[in-house]
mmCIF file of C-alpha atoms in Angstrom:
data_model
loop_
_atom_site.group_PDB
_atom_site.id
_atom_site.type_symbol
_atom_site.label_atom_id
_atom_site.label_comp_id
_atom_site.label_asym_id
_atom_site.label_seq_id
_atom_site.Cartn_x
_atom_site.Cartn_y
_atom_site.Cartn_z
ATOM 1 C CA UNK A 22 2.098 -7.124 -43.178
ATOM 2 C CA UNK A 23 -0.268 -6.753 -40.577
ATOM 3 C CA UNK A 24 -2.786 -9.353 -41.814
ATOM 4 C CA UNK A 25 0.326 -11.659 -41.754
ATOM 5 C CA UNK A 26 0.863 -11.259 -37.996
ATOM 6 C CA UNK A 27 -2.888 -11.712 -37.784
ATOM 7 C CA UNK A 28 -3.279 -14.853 -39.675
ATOM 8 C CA UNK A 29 -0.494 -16.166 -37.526
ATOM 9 C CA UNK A 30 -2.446 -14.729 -33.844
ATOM 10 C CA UNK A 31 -5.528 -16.925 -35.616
ATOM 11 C CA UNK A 32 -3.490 -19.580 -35.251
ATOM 12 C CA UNK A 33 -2.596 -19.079 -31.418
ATOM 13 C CA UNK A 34 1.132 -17.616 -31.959
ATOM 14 C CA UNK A 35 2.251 -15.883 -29.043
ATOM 15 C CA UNK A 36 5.030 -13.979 -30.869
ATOM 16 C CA UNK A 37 2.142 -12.637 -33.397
ATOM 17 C CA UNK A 38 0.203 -11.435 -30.551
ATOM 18 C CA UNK A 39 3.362 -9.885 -29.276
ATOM 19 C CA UNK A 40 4.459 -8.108 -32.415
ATOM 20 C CA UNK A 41 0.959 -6.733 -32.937
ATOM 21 C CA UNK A 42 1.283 -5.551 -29.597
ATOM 22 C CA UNK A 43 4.423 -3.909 -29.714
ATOM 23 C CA UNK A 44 3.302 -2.704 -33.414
ATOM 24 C CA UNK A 45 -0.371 -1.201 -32.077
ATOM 25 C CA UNK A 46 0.030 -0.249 -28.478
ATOM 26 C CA UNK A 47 1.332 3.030 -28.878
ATOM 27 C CA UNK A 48 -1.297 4.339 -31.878
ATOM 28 C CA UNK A 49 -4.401 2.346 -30.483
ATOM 29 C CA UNK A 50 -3.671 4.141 -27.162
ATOM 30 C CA UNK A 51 -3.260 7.633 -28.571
ATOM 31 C CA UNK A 52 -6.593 7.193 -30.311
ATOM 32 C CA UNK A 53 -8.576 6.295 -26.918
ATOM 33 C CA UNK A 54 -5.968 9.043 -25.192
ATOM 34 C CA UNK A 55 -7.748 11.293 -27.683
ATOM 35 C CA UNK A 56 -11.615 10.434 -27.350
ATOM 36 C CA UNK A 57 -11.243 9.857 -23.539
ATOM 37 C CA UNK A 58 -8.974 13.000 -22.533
ATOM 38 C CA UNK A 59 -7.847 10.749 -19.417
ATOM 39 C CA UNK A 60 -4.677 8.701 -19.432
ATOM 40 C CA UNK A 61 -6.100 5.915 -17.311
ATOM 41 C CA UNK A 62 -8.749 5.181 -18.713
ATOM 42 C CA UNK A 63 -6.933 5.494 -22.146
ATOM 43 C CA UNK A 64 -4.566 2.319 -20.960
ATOM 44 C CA UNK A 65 -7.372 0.359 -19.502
ATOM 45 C CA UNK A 66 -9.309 0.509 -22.985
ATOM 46 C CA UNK A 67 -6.529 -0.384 -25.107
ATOM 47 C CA UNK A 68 -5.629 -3.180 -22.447
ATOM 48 C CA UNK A 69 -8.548 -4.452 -23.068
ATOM 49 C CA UNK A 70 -8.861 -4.172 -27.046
ATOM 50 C CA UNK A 71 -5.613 -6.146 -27.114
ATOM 51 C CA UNK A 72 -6.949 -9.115 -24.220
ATOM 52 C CA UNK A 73 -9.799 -8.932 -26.243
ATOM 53 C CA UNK A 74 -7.815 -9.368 -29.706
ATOM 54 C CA UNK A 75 -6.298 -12.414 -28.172
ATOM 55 C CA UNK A 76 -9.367 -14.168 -26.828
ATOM 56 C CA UNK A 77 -11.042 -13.674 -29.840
ATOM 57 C CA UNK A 78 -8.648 -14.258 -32.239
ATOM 58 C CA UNK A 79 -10.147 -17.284 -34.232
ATOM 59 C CA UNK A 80 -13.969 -15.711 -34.451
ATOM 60 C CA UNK A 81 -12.759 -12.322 -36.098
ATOM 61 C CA UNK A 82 -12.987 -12.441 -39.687
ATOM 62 C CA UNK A 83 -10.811 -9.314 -40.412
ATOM 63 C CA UNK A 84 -12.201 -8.119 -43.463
ATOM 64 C CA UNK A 85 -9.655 -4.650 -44.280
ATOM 65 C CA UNK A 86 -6.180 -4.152 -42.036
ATOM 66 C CA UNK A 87 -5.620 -4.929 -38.352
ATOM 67 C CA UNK A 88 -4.984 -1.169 -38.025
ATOM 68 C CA UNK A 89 -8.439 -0.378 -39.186
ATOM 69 C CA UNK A 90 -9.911 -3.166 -36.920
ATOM 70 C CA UNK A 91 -7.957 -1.904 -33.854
ATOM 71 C CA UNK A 92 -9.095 1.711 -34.222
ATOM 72 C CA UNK A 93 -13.030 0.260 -34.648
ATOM 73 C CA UNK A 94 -12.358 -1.587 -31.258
ATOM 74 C CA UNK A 95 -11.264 1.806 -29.755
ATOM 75 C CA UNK A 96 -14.195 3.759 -30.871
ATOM 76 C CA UNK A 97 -16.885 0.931 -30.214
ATOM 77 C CA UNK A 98 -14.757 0.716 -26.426
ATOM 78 C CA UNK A 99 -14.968 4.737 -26.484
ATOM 79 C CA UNK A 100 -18.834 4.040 -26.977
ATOM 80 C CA UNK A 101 -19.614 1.124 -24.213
ATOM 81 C CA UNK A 102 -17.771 2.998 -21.644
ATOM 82 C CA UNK A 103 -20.337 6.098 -22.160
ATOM 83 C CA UNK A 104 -22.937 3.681 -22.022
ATOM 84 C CA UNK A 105 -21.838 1.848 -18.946
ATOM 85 C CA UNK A 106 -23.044 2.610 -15.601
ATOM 86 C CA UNK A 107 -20.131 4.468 -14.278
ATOM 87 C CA UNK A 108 -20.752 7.477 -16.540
ATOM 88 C CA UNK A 109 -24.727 7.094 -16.090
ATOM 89 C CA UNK A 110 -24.473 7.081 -12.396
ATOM 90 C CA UNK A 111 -22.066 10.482 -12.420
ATOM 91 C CA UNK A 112 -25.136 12.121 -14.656
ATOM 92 C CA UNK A 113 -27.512 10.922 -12.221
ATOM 93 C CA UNK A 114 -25.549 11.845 -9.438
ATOM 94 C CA UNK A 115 -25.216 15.787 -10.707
ATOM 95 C CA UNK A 116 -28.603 15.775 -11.525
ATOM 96 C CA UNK A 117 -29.925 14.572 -8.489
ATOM 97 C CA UNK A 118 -27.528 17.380 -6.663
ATOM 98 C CA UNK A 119 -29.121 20.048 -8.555
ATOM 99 C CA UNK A 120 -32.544 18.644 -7.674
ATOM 100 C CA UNK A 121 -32.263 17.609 -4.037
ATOM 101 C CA UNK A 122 -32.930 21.037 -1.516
ATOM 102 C CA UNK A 123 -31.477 19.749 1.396
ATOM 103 C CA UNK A 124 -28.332 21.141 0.257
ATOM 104 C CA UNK A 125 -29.184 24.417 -0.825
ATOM 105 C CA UNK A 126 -28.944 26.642 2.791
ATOM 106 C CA UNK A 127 -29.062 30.053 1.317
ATOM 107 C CA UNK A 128 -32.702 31.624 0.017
ATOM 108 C CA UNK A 129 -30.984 32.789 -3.120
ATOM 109 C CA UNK A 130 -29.923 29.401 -3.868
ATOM 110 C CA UNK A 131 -33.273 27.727 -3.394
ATOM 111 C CA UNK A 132 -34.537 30.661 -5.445
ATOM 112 C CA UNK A 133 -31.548 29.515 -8.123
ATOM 113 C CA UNK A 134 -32.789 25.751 -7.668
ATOM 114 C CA UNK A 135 -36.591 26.289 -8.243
ATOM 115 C CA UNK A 136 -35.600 27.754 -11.586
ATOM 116 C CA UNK A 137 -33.346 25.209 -12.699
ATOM 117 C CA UNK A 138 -36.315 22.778 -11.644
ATOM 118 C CA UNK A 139 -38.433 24.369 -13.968
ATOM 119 C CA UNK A 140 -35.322 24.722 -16.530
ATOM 120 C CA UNK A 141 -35.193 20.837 -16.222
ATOM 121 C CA UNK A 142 -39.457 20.358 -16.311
ATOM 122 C CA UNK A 143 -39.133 23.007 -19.493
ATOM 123 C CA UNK A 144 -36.215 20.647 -21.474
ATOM 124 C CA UNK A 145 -37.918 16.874 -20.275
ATOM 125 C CA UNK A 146 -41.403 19.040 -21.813
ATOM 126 C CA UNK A 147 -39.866 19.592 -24.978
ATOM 127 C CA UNK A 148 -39.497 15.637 -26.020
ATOM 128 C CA UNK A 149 -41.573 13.754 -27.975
ATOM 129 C CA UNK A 150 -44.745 12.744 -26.305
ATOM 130 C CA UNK A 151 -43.762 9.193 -26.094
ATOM 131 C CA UNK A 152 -39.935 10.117 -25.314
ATOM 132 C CA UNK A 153 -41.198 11.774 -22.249
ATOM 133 C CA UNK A 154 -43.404 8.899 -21.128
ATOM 134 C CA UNK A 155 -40.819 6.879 -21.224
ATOM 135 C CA UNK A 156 -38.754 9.047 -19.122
ATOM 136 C CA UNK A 157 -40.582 9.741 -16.532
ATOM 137 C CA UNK A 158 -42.002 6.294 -15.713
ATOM 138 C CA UNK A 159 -38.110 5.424 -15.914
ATOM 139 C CA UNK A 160 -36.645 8.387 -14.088
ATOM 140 C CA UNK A 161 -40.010 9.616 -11.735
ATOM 141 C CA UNK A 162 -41.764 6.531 -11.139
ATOM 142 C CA UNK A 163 -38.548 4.335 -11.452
ATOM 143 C CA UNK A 164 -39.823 1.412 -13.198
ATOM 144 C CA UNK A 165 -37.722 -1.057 -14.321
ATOM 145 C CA UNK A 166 -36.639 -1.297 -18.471
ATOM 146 C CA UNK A 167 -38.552 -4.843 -18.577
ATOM 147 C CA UNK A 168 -41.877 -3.033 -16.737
ATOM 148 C CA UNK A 169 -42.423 -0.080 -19.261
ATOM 149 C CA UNK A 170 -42.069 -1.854 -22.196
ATOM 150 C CA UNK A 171 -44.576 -4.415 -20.755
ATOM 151 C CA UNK A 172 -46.675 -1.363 -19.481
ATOM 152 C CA UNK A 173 -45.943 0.341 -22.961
ATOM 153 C CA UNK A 174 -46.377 -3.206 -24.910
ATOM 154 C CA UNK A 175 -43.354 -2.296 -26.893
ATOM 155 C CA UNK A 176 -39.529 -3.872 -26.849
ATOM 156 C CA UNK A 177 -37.323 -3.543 -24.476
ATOM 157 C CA UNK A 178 -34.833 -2.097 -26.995
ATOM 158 C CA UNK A 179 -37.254 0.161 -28.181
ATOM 159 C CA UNK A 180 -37.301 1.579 -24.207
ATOM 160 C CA UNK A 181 -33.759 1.847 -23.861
ATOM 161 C CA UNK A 182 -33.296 3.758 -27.132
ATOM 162 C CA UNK A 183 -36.289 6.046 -25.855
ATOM 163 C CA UNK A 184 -34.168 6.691 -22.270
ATOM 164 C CA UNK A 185 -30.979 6.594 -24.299
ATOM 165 C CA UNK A 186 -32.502 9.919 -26.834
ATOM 166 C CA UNK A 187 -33.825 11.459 -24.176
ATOM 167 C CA UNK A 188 -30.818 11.612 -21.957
ATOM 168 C CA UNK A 189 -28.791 13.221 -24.784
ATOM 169 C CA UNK A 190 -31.461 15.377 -25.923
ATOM 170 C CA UNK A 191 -31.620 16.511 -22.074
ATOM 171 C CA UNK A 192 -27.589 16.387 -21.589
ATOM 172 C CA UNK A 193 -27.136 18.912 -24.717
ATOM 173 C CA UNK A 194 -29.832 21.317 -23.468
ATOM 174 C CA UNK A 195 -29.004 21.609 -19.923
ATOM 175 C CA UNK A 196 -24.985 21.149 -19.934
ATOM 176 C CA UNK A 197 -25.198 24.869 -18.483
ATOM 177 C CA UNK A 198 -27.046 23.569 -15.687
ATOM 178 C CA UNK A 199 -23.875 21.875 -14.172
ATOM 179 C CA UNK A 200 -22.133 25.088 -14.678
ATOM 180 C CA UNK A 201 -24.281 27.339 -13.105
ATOM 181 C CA UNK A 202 -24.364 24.668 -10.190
ATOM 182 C CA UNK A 203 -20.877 24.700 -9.581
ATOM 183 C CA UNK A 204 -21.208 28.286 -9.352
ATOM 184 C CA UNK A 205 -23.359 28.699 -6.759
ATOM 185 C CA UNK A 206 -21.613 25.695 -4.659
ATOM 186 C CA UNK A 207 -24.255 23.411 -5.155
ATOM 187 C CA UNK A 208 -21.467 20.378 -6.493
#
């Protein structure tokens, strides 16, 4: 049934689009509701799955059911979202609380910082040679993407991917950094 309705949205029916809507809305929403854990940003994703379903109606060649395709959109939205600046710039942001002494007033808490300095120096020394190249000329010397690869002569991809591994590599083993910070007040 649902490849019906689709064949007919190809086709630039309105009522399609509105059945799929009414149809999807509830269960494509759920699923972000799920992955996200926040109700606005649950709507806004599976707004835009279905604005994007209608604007690019005629180039999808659905291949299994419209359910299947939907829930792809959600997790590849899920996906971009983590990737997008918003969520980088909140990492950054912690990270550059926990690293910046201006607001640490108490001796024990500069005491608590210098460690988690060298906690941070420790887990950015346990990448890959290469991995932490890449890293630090992105994140220390802040040179562009496009600059380290040409620096590096390697792809531009191949630089992202580097910064991309390393930040997960450095999120898993120092999550209890942003803990410990909010314990001591420094967040």
């Amino acid at each position: 049934m649902d490849n019906s309705l689709f064949l007919s949205l190809q086709l630039g029916d309105h009522q399609a689009m509105e059945a799929i809507y009414r149809i999807y809305w509830e269960d494509v929403f759920d699923v972000a509701l799920k992955k996200m854990n926040d109700e606005a940003l649950a709507k806004d994703i599976t707004q835009e799955i279905f604005i994007s379903l209608w604007e690019n109606r005629t180039a999808i060649n659905l291949t299994g059911s419209l359910s299947a395709y939907l829930y792809g959109a959600v997790k590849y939205k899920v996906i971009n979202y983590f990737r997008s600046g918003s969520i980088k710039e909140y990492h950054q942001t912690a990270l550059k609380v926990l690293m910046d002494e201006q607001y640490i007033a108490a001796a024990d808490d500069k005491l608590i910082l210098k460690e988690l300095h060298l906690e941070v120096d420790a887990a950015i020394a346990l990448l890959p040679e290469k991995m932490q190249l890449v890293f630090s000329m992105s994140r220390k010397q802040e040179k562009s993407i496009k600059e380290i690869a040409s620096e590096l002569d390697v792809s531009v991809q191949t630089v992202k991917n580097q910064i991309s591994a390393a930040l997960k590599l450095l999120k898993k083993s120092l999550s209890y950094i942003l803990l410990i910070a909010a314990l001591i007040g420094l967040t």
